[in-house]
Amino acid sequence: MAEEAKTGNAVWETIKTIVYALLIAGVFRTILFQPFWIPSGSMKPTLLIGDFLFVNKMSYGYSYASCPSLIIPSVGLNVDAEDLCGWMQSDENTRIWGGDPERGDVIVFRHPVSGRDYIKRLIGLPGDRIQVRDGQIILNGAPVQQEPDGVFTEVAEPQGSQGLRPRCENGPVGFGGDCEKSRMIETLPNGVSYEVLNIGNQAADNTGIYTVPEGHYFFMGDNRDNSSDSRVPQSAGGVGYVPYEDLIGRADRILFSSAGRSMLFFWTWRGNRFFKAVN
């Protein structure tokens, strides 16, 4: 009987340890940082497919969107942040201990319609007037500075776990060839500079004037011709204006990066991107 009691106690202690570990991990992910893999090329060259980073959730305070979504289609798991923390939503579009994002921040947010996590650069603040002409942002009537910065080159081959092929300005490019895009340095009025890419003339390179509503934000991808962002309204399948409460956090630093289909393919690791700051 004594041996059975010891075995029972050991099992119970193991269960408690697992529960405690899950609770700690849940608190860590909900309050402090959320892991995020870059699945697409919409933020190249700032973020590449296969970059792994933690999103700083303390940057802008907390809302229902701060709760993690647990989506694993292979096992039928689909628990949304709204399912866990929908009680925090309100018509007032507010946050707890809320902080204001700055123009140029790279931010993870919930798509206002689909609820999926997106990562883009913040271009427009509430009240801003934004237009794109010939690929250049016109912010509150003034062109945002752009300077040519050579060519961004990558291999024309499947990238990441989804096997996505890059789009090329010099395309079509055969498998293994050099895929090129024009690169420019864009500088916002507050002095934030970053690289943007151009593939060619697209419909989103020339837009009407957007006026960002109060309590909302306007986002764009750095890979301008390969990004679904605020230039396309939600009614047409785009991101549109993003409410303040849908912000999740700021991307500050890349921790790990792999160019392969799996992080286990160590020969595809990009060591030069480990611990790289996100600008």
mmCIF file of C-alpha atoms in Angstrom:
data_model
loop_
_atom_site.group_PDB
_atom_site.id
_atom_site.type_symbol
_atom_site.label_atom_id
_atom_site.label_comp_id
_atom_site.label_asym_id
_atom_site.label_seq_id
_atom_site.Cartn_x
_atom_site.Cartn_y
_atom_site.Cartn_z
ATOM 1 C CA MET A 1 0.000 0.000 0.000
ATOM 2 C CA ALA A 2 2.850 2.341 0.804
ATOM 3 C CA GLU A 3 4.327 1.761 -2.655
ATOM 4 C CA GLU A 4 0.937 2.514 -4.263
ATOM 5 C CA ALA A 5 0.664 5.736 -2.254
ATOM 6 C CA LYS A 6 4.126 6.848 -3.392
ATOM 7 C CA THR A 7 3.253 6.111 -7.018
ATOM 8 C CA GLY A 8 -0.024 8.004 -6.704
ATOM 9 C CA ASN A 9 1.723 10.985 -5.152
ATOM 10 C CA ALA A 10 4.350 11.011 -7.929
ATOM 11 C CA VAL A 11 1.653 11.025 -10.616
ATOM 12 C CA TRP A 12 -0.212 13.825 -8.859
ATOM 13 C CA GLU A 13 2.974 15.881 -8.518
ATOM 14 C CA THR A 14 3.688 15.417 -12.232
ATOM 15 C CA ILE A 15 0.185 16.580 -13.133
ATOM 16 C CA LYS A 16 0.525 19.646 -10.896
ATOM 17 C CA THR A 17 3.901 20.477 -12.445
ATOM 18 C CA ILE A 18 2.434 20.314 -15.943
ATOM 19 C CA VAL A 19 -0.559 22.457 -14.956
ATOM 20 C CA TYR A 20 1.670 25.041 -13.291
ATOM 21 C CA ALA A 21 3.946 25.142 -16.338
ATOM 22 C CA LEU A 22 0.974 25.692 -18.645
ATOM 23 C CA LEU A 23 -0.390 28.436 -16.402
ATOM 24 C CA ILE A 24 2.984 30.195 -16.302
ATOM 25 C CA ALA A 25 3.338 29.898 -20.084
ATOM 26 C CA GLY A 26 -0.197 31.249 -20.523
ATOM 27 C CA VAL A 27 0.480 34.244 -18.291
ATOM 28 C CA PHE A 28 3.804 34.884 -20.057
ATOM 29 C CA ARG A 29 2.163 34.807 -23.480
ATOM 30 C CA THR A 30 -0.888 36.829 -22.447
ATOM 31 C CA ILE A 31 0.816 39.588 -20.465
ATOM 32 C CA LEU A 32 4.446 39.851 -21.576
ATOM 33 C CA PHE A 33 5.448 38.427 -24.953
ATOM 34 C CA GLN A 34 3.847 36.437 -27.768
ATOM 35 C CA PRO A 35 5.887 34.306 -30.180
ATOM 36 C CA PHE A 36 5.302 35.040 -33.861
ATOM 37 C CA TRP A 37 6.567 33.324 -37.016
ATOM 38 C CA ILE A 38 6.703 35.341 -40.217
ATOM 39 C CA PRO A 39 4.664 33.273 -42.711
ATOM 40 C CA SER A 40 4.693 35.552 -45.771
ATOM 41 C CA GLY A 41 6.880 38.054 -47.596
ATOM 42 C CA SER A 42 4.740 41.170 -47.053
ATOM 43 C CA MET A 43 7.346 42.786 -44.760
ATOM 44 C CA LYS A 44 10.490 42.058 -46.777
ATOM 45 C CA PRO A 45 13.257 43.068 -46.427
ATOM 46 C CA THR A 46 12.626 44.098 -42.792
ATOM 47 C CA LEU A 47 11.205 40.668 -41.963
ATOM 48 C CA LEU A 48 11.816 37.528 -44.008
ATOM 49 C CA ILE A 49 9.738 34.376 -44.260
ATOM 50 C CA GLY A 50 10.949 32.121 -41.441
ATOM 51 C CA ASP A 51 11.934 34.877 -39.015
ATOM 52 C CA PHE A 52 10.882 34.119 -35.445
ATOM 53 C CA LEU A 53 10.313 36.916 -32.966
ATOM 54 C CA PHE A 54 8.572 37.785 -29.727
ATOM 55 C CA VAL A 55 5.975 40.539 -29.743
ATOM 56 C CA ASN A 56 6.181 42.953 -26.815
ATOM 57 C CA LYS A 57 2.638 43.095 -25.420
ATOM 58 C CA MET A 58 3.541 45.687 -22.795
ATOM 59 C CA SER A 59 4.077 48.373 -25.445
ATOM 60 C CA TYR A 60 0.480 49.519 -25.851
ATOM 61 C CA GLY A 61 -1.291 48.057 -22.831
ATOM 62 C CA TYR A 62 -3.882 45.295 -22.942
ATOM 63 C CA SER A 63 -7.201 44.504 -24.567
ATOM 64 C CA TYR A 64 -9.108 41.354 -25.492
ATOM 65 C CA ALA A 65 -6.623 40.941 -28.380
ATOM 66 C CA SER A 66 -3.834 40.380 -25.832
ATOM 67 C CA CYS A 67 -5.257 36.931 -25.110
ATOM 68 C CA PRO A 68 -3.684 34.228 -27.303
ATOM 69 C CA SER A 69 -5.534 32.427 -30.070
ATOM 70 C CA LEU A 70 -4.952 28.676 -30.143
ATOM 71 C CA ILE A 71 -5.431 27.521 -33.731
ATOM 72 C CA ILE A 72 -4.144 24.097 -34.812
ATOM 73 C CA PRO A 73 -6.190 22.959 -37.842
ATOM 74 C CA SER A 74 -4.559 19.492 -37.921
ATOM 75 C CA VAL A 75 -6.183 18.576 -34.603
ATOM 76 C CA GLY A 76 -9.306 20.700 -35.003
ATOM 77 C CA LEU A 77 -8.300 23.228 -32.337
ATOM 78 C CA ASN A 78 -9.679 26.710 -32.970
ATOM 79 C CA VAL A 79 -9.894 28.814 -29.809
ATOM 80 C CA ASP A 80 -9.975 32.516 -30.638
ATOM 81 C CA ALA A 81 -8.925 35.405 -28.410
ATOM 82 C CA GLU A 82 -12.559 36.532 -28.463
ATOM 83 C CA ASP A 83 -13.579 33.152 -27.010
ATOM 84 C CA LEU A 84 -11.211 33.639 -24.075
ATOM 85 C CA CYS A 85 -11.362 37.389 -23.486
ATOM 86 C CA GLY A 86 -14.347 38.674 -25.415
ATOM 87 C CA TRP A 87 -15.694 40.022 -22.126
ATOM 88 C CA MET A 88 -13.015 42.751 -22.331
ATOM 89 C CA GLN A 89 -14.422 44.182 -25.573
ATOM 90 C CA SER A 90 -16.489 47.343 -25.477
ATOM 91 C CA ASP A 91 -17.900 49.954 -27.820
ATOM 92 C CA GLU A 92 -15.371 52.437 -26.426
ATOM 93 C CA ASN A 93 -12.372 50.870 -28.248
ATOM 94 C CA THR A 94 -10.105 51.183 -25.201
ATOM 95 C CA ARG A 95 -7.191 49.370 -23.575
ATOM 96 C CA ILE A 96 -5.987 48.778 -20.012
ATOM 97 C CA TRP A 97 -2.805 50.758 -19.255
ATOM 98 C CA GLY A 98 -2.959 51.816 -22.885
ATOM 99 C CA GLY A 99 0.015 53.406 -24.598
ATOM 100 C CA ASP A 100 0.082 55.192 -27.942
ATOM 101 C CA PRO A 101 1.892 53.515 -30.857
ATOM 102 C CA GLU A 102 4.338 55.626 -32.828
ATOM 103 C CA ARG A 103 4.420 56.116 -36.570
ATOM 104 C CA GLY A 104 6.824 53.599 -38.066
ATOM 105 C CA ASP A 105 6.364 50.911 -35.400
ATOM 106 C CA VAL A 106 6.188 47.324 -36.699
ATOM 107 C CA ILE A 107 3.071 45.965 -35.023
ATOM 108 C CA VAL A 108 1.202 42.668 -34.760
ATOM 109 C CA PHE A 109 -2.574 43.170 -34.743
ATOM 110 C CA ARG A 110 -5.754 41.188 -35.229
ATOM 111 C CA HIS A 111 -7.381 41.506 -38.624
ATOM 112 C CA PRO A 112 -10.619 43.395 -37.824
ATOM 113 C CA VAL A 113 -12.717 40.858 -39.779
ATOM 114 C CA SER A 114 -10.970 37.474 -39.848
ATOM 115 C CA GLY A 115 -9.324 37.745 -36.420
ATOM 116 C CA ARG A 116 -6.037 36.365 -37.776
ATOM 117 C CA ASP A 117 -2.766 37.905 -36.638
ATOM 118 C CA TYR A 118 -1.107 40.293 -39.124
ATOM 119 C CA ILE A 119 2.194 42.155 -38.907
ATOM 120 C CA LYS A 120 2.668 45.474 -40.733
ATOM 121 C CA ARG A 121 4.212 48.911 -40.297
ATOM 122 C CA LEU A 122 2.170 51.735 -38.798
ATOM 123 C CA ILE A 123 1.930 54.569 -41.324
ATOM 124 C CA GLY A 124 -1.187 56.525 -40.412
ATOM 125 C CA LEU A 125 -2.368 57.824 -37.030
ATOM 126 C CA PRO A 126 -5.919 58.924 -36.179
ATOM 127 C CA GLY A 127 -6.886 61.977 -38.227
ATOM 128 C CA ASP A 128 -4.141 61.506 -40.852
ATOM 129 C CA ARG A 129 -4.891 61.875 -44.558
ATOM 130 C CA ILE A 130 -3.023 59.273 -46.616
ATOM 131 C CA GLN A 131 -2.750 58.715 -50.350
ATOM 132 C CA VAL A 132 -0.386 56.676 -52.518
ATOM 133 C CA ARG A 133 0.748 58.130 -55.860
ATOM 134 C CA ASP A 134 3.086 56.191 -58.130
ATOM 135 C CA GLY A 135 4.119 54.090 -55.134
ATOM 136 C CA GLN A 136 4.968 57.077 -52.917
ATOM 137 C CA ILE A 137 3.037 57.884 -49.740
ATOM 138 C CA ILE A 138 1.470 61.328 -49.530
ATOM 139 C CA LEU A 139 0.971 61.988 -45.814
ATOM 140 C CA ASN A 140 -1.197 64.954 -44.858
ATOM 141 C CA GLY A 141 -0.470 66.538 -48.235
ATOM 142 C CA ALA A 142 3.319 66.090 -48.163
ATOM 143 C CA PRO A 143 5.269 63.316 -49.991
ATOM 144 C CA VAL A 144 7.099 60.929 -47.663
ATOM 145 C CA GLN A 145 10.792 60.951 -48.526
ATOM 146 C CA GLN A 146 12.100 58.023 -50.604
ATOM 147 C CA GLU A 147 15.667 57.497 -51.796
ATOM 148 C CA PRO A 148 16.835 54.737 -54.190
ATOM 149 C CA ASP A 149 18.937 52.098 -52.439
ATOM 150 C CA GLY A 150 19.930 49.613 -55.115
ATOM 151 C CA VAL A 151 18.399 46.185 -55.627
ATOM 152 C CA PHE A 152 17.147 43.526 -53.230
ATOM 153 C CA THR A 153 18.058 40.063 -54.533
ATOM 154 C CA GLU A 154 16.851 36.655 -53.359
ATOM 155 C CA VAL A 155 16.757 33.150 -54.824
ATOM 156 C CA ALA A 156 13.663 32.268 -56.842
ATOM 157 C CA GLU A 157 12.677 29.142 -54.934
ATOM 158 C CA PRO A 158 9.947 28.034 -52.477
ATOM 159 C CA GLN A 159 10.298 29.756 -49.100
ATOM 160 C CA GLY A 160 9.148 28.736 -45.631
ATOM 161 C CA SER A 161 6.771 25.996 -44.537
ATOM 162 C CA GLN A 162 4.174 27.066 -47.108
ATOM 163 C CA GLY A 163 6.642 26.881 -49.992
ATOM 164 C CA LEU A 164 5.803 30.380 -51.269
ATOM 165 C CA ARG A 165 7.651 31.596 -54.366
ATOM 166 C CA PRO A 166 8.831 35.232 -54.268
ATOM 167 C CA ARG A 167 7.495 37.750 -56.768
ATOM 168 C CA CYS A 168 10.168 39.418 -58.892
ATOM 169 C CA GLU A 169 10.478 42.745 -60.653
ATOM 170 C CA ASN A 170 12.726 41.094 -63.249
ATOM 171 C CA GLY A 171 10.358 38.121 -63.608
ATOM 172 C CA PRO A 172 9.473 35.633 -64.709
ATOM 173 C CA VAL A 173 12.569 34.032 -63.171
ATOM 174 C CA GLY A 174 13.352 30.330 -63.395
ATOM 175 C CA PHE A 175 13.888 28.128 -60.348
ATOM 176 C CA GLY A 176 17.144 29.024 -58.585
ATOM 177 C CA GLY A 177 17.588 32.279 -60.488
ATOM 178 C CA ASP A 178 18.094 35.751 -59.047
ATOM 179 C CA CYS A 179 14.782 37.364 -58.105
ATOM 180 C CA GLU A 180 15.234 41.138 -57.976
ATOM 181 C CA LYS A 181 13.199 44.035 -56.600
ATOM 182 C CA SER A 182 13.984 47.749 -56.499
ATOM 183 C CA ARG A 183 14.834 48.882 -52.974
ATOM 184 C CA MET A 184 14.313 52.335 -51.470
ATOM 185 C CA ILE A 185 14.874 53.984 -48.097
ATOM 186 C CA GLU A 186 11.672 55.574 -46.844
ATOM 187 C CA THR A 187 11.777 58.159 -44.043
ATOM 188 C CA LEU A 188 8.664 59.200 -42.140
ATOM 189 C CA PRO A 189 8.186 62.742 -40.772
ATOM 190 C CA ASN A 190 9.244 61.610 -37.265
ATOM 191 C CA GLY A 191 12.623 60.428 -38.623
ATOM 192 C CA VAL A 192 11.952 56.667 -38.693
ATOM 193 C CA SER A 193 13.705 55.129 -41.738
ATOM 194 C CA TYR A 194 13.386 51.639 -43.208
ATOM 195 C CA GLU A 195 13.702 49.769 -46.496
ATOM 196 C CA VAL A 196 10.778 49.228 -48.860
ATOM 197 C CA LEU A 197 10.589 47.146 -52.035
ATOM 198 C CA ASN A 198 8.954 47.685 -55.414
ATOM 199 C CA ILE A 199 7.967 44.951 -57.866
ATOM 200 C CA GLY A 200 6.110 46.927 -60.524
ATOM 201 C CA ASN A 201 3.060 49.050 -61.219
ATOM 202 C CA GLN A 202 0.151 47.788 -59.138
ATOM 203 C CA ALA A 203 -3.364 49.058 -58.489
ATOM 204 C CA ALA A 204 -2.408 49.850 -54.876
ATOM 205 C CA ASP A 205 0.402 52.173 -56.094
ATOM 206 C CA ASN A 206 -2.225 54.816 -56.863
ATOM 207 C CA THR A 207 -5.093 55.279 -54.440
ATOM 208 C CA GLY A 208 -7.681 57.743 -53.311
ATOM 209 C CA ILE A 209 -7.286 59.721 -50.107
ATOM 210 C CA TYR A 210 -7.821 57.819 -46.857
ATOM 211 C CA THR A 211 -8.773 59.735 -43.714
ATOM 212 C CA VAL A 212 -7.965 57.632 -40.660
ATOM 213 C CA PRO A 213 -10.879 57.628 -38.182
ATOM 214 C CA GLU A 214 -10.422 58.479 -34.513
ATOM 215 C CA GLY A 215 -9.219 55.465 -32.530
ATOM 216 C CA HIS A 216 -7.958 53.660 -35.660
ATOM 217 C CA TYR A 217 -4.662 53.147 -37.493
ATOM 218 C CA PHE A 218 -3.443 52.705 -41.066
ATOM 219 C CA PHE A 219 -0.890 49.961 -41.829
ATOM 220 C CA MET A 220 1.228 49.064 -44.850
ATOM 221 C CA GLY A 221 3.709 46.283 -45.618
ATOM 222 C CA ASP A 222 7.306 47.152 -46.527
ATOM 223 C CA ASN A 223 7.096 44.845 -49.556
ATOM 224 C CA ARG A 224 4.606 47.271 -51.038
ATOM 225 C CA ASP A 225 3.448 45.285 -54.068
ATOM 226 C CA ASN A 226 3.059 42.035 -52.144
ATOM 227 C CA SER A 227 1.059 43.133 -49.117
ATOM 228 C CA SER A 228 -2.602 42.989 -48.144
ATOM 229 C CA ASP A 229 -2.939 46.018 -45.888
ATOM 230 C CA SER A 230 -4.964 49.143 -45.110
ATOM 231 C CA ARG A 231 -4.923 50.296 -48.726
ATOM 232 C CA VAL A 232 -7.686 47.768 -49.411
ATOM 233 C CA PRO A 233 -10.909 48.203 -47.390
ATOM 234 C CA GLN A 234 -12.299 45.381 -45.296
ATOM 235 C CA SER A 235 -15.330 45.134 -47.597
ATOM 236 C CA ALA A 236 -12.950 44.118 -50.402
ATOM 237 C CA GLY A 237 -11.022 41.594 -48.303
ATOM 238 C CA GLY A 238 -8.274 43.928 -47.100
ATOM 239 C CA VAL A 239 -7.237 45.160 -43.679
ATOM 240 C CA GLY A 240 -8.757 48.633 -43.796
ATOM 241 C CA TYR A 241 -8.532 50.776 -40.678
ATOM 242 C CA VAL A 242 -7.456 48.862 -37.546
ATOM 243 C CA PRO A 243 -9.119 49.722 -34.197
ATOM 244 C CA TYR A 244 -6.898 50.570 -31.223
ATOM 245 C CA GLU A 245 -8.171 47.564 -29.247
ATOM 246 C CA ASP A 246 -7.087 45.169 -32.030
ATOM 247 C CA LEU A 247 -3.383 45.943 -31.532
ATOM 248 C CA ILE A 248 -1.435 43.073 -29.961
ATOM 249 C CA GLY A 249 2.082 44.428 -29.547
ATOM 250 C CA ARG A 250 5.269 45.783 -31.075
ATOM 251 C CA ALA A 251 7.895 43.641 -32.822
ATOM 252 C CA ASP A 252 11.259 44.638 -31.360
ATOM 253 C CA ARG A 253 13.805 41.939 -32.147
ATOM 254 C CA ILE A 254 14.225 38.804 -34.300
ATOM 255 C CA LEU A 255 15.387 35.904 -32.135
ATOM 256 C CA PHE A 256 15.820 33.182 -34.754
ATOM 257 C CA SER A 257 15.534 32.795 -38.512
ATOM 258 C CA SER A 258 15.380 29.839 -40.879
ATOM 259 C CA ALA A 259 15.031 29.877 -44.668
ATOM 260 C CA GLY A 260 13.969 26.218 -44.851
ATOM 261 C CA ARG A 261 10.683 24.341 -44.712
ATOM 262 C CA SER A 262 11.411 23.395 -41.099
ATOM 263 C CA MET A 263 13.402 24.937 -38.263
ATOM 264 C CA LEU A 264 15.066 21.527 -37.902
ATOM 265 C CA PHE A 265 16.917 22.086 -41.198
ATOM 266 C CA PHE A 266 19.893 23.676 -39.460
ATOM 267 C CA TRP A 267 21.728 24.244 -42.752
ATOM 268 C CA THR A 268 19.055 26.803 -43.692
ATOM 269 C CA TRP A 269 19.425 28.885 -40.518
ATOM 270 C CA ARG A 270 20.235 32.577 -41.068
ATOM 271 C CA GLY A 271 22.756 33.184 -38.313
ATOM 272 C CA ASN A 272 23.203 36.823 -39.318
ATOM 273 C CA ARG A 273 19.571 37.531 -38.333
ATOM 274 C CA PHE A 274 19.687 36.030 -34.820
ATOM 275 C CA PHE A 275 18.861 38.745 -32.225
ATOM 276 C CA LYS A 276 18.586 41.382 -34.940
ATOM 277 C CA ALA A 277 16.625 44.512 -33.997
ATOM 278 C CA VAL A 278 13.443 45.249 -35.994
ATOM 279 C CA ASN A 279 13.693 48.779 -37.417
#
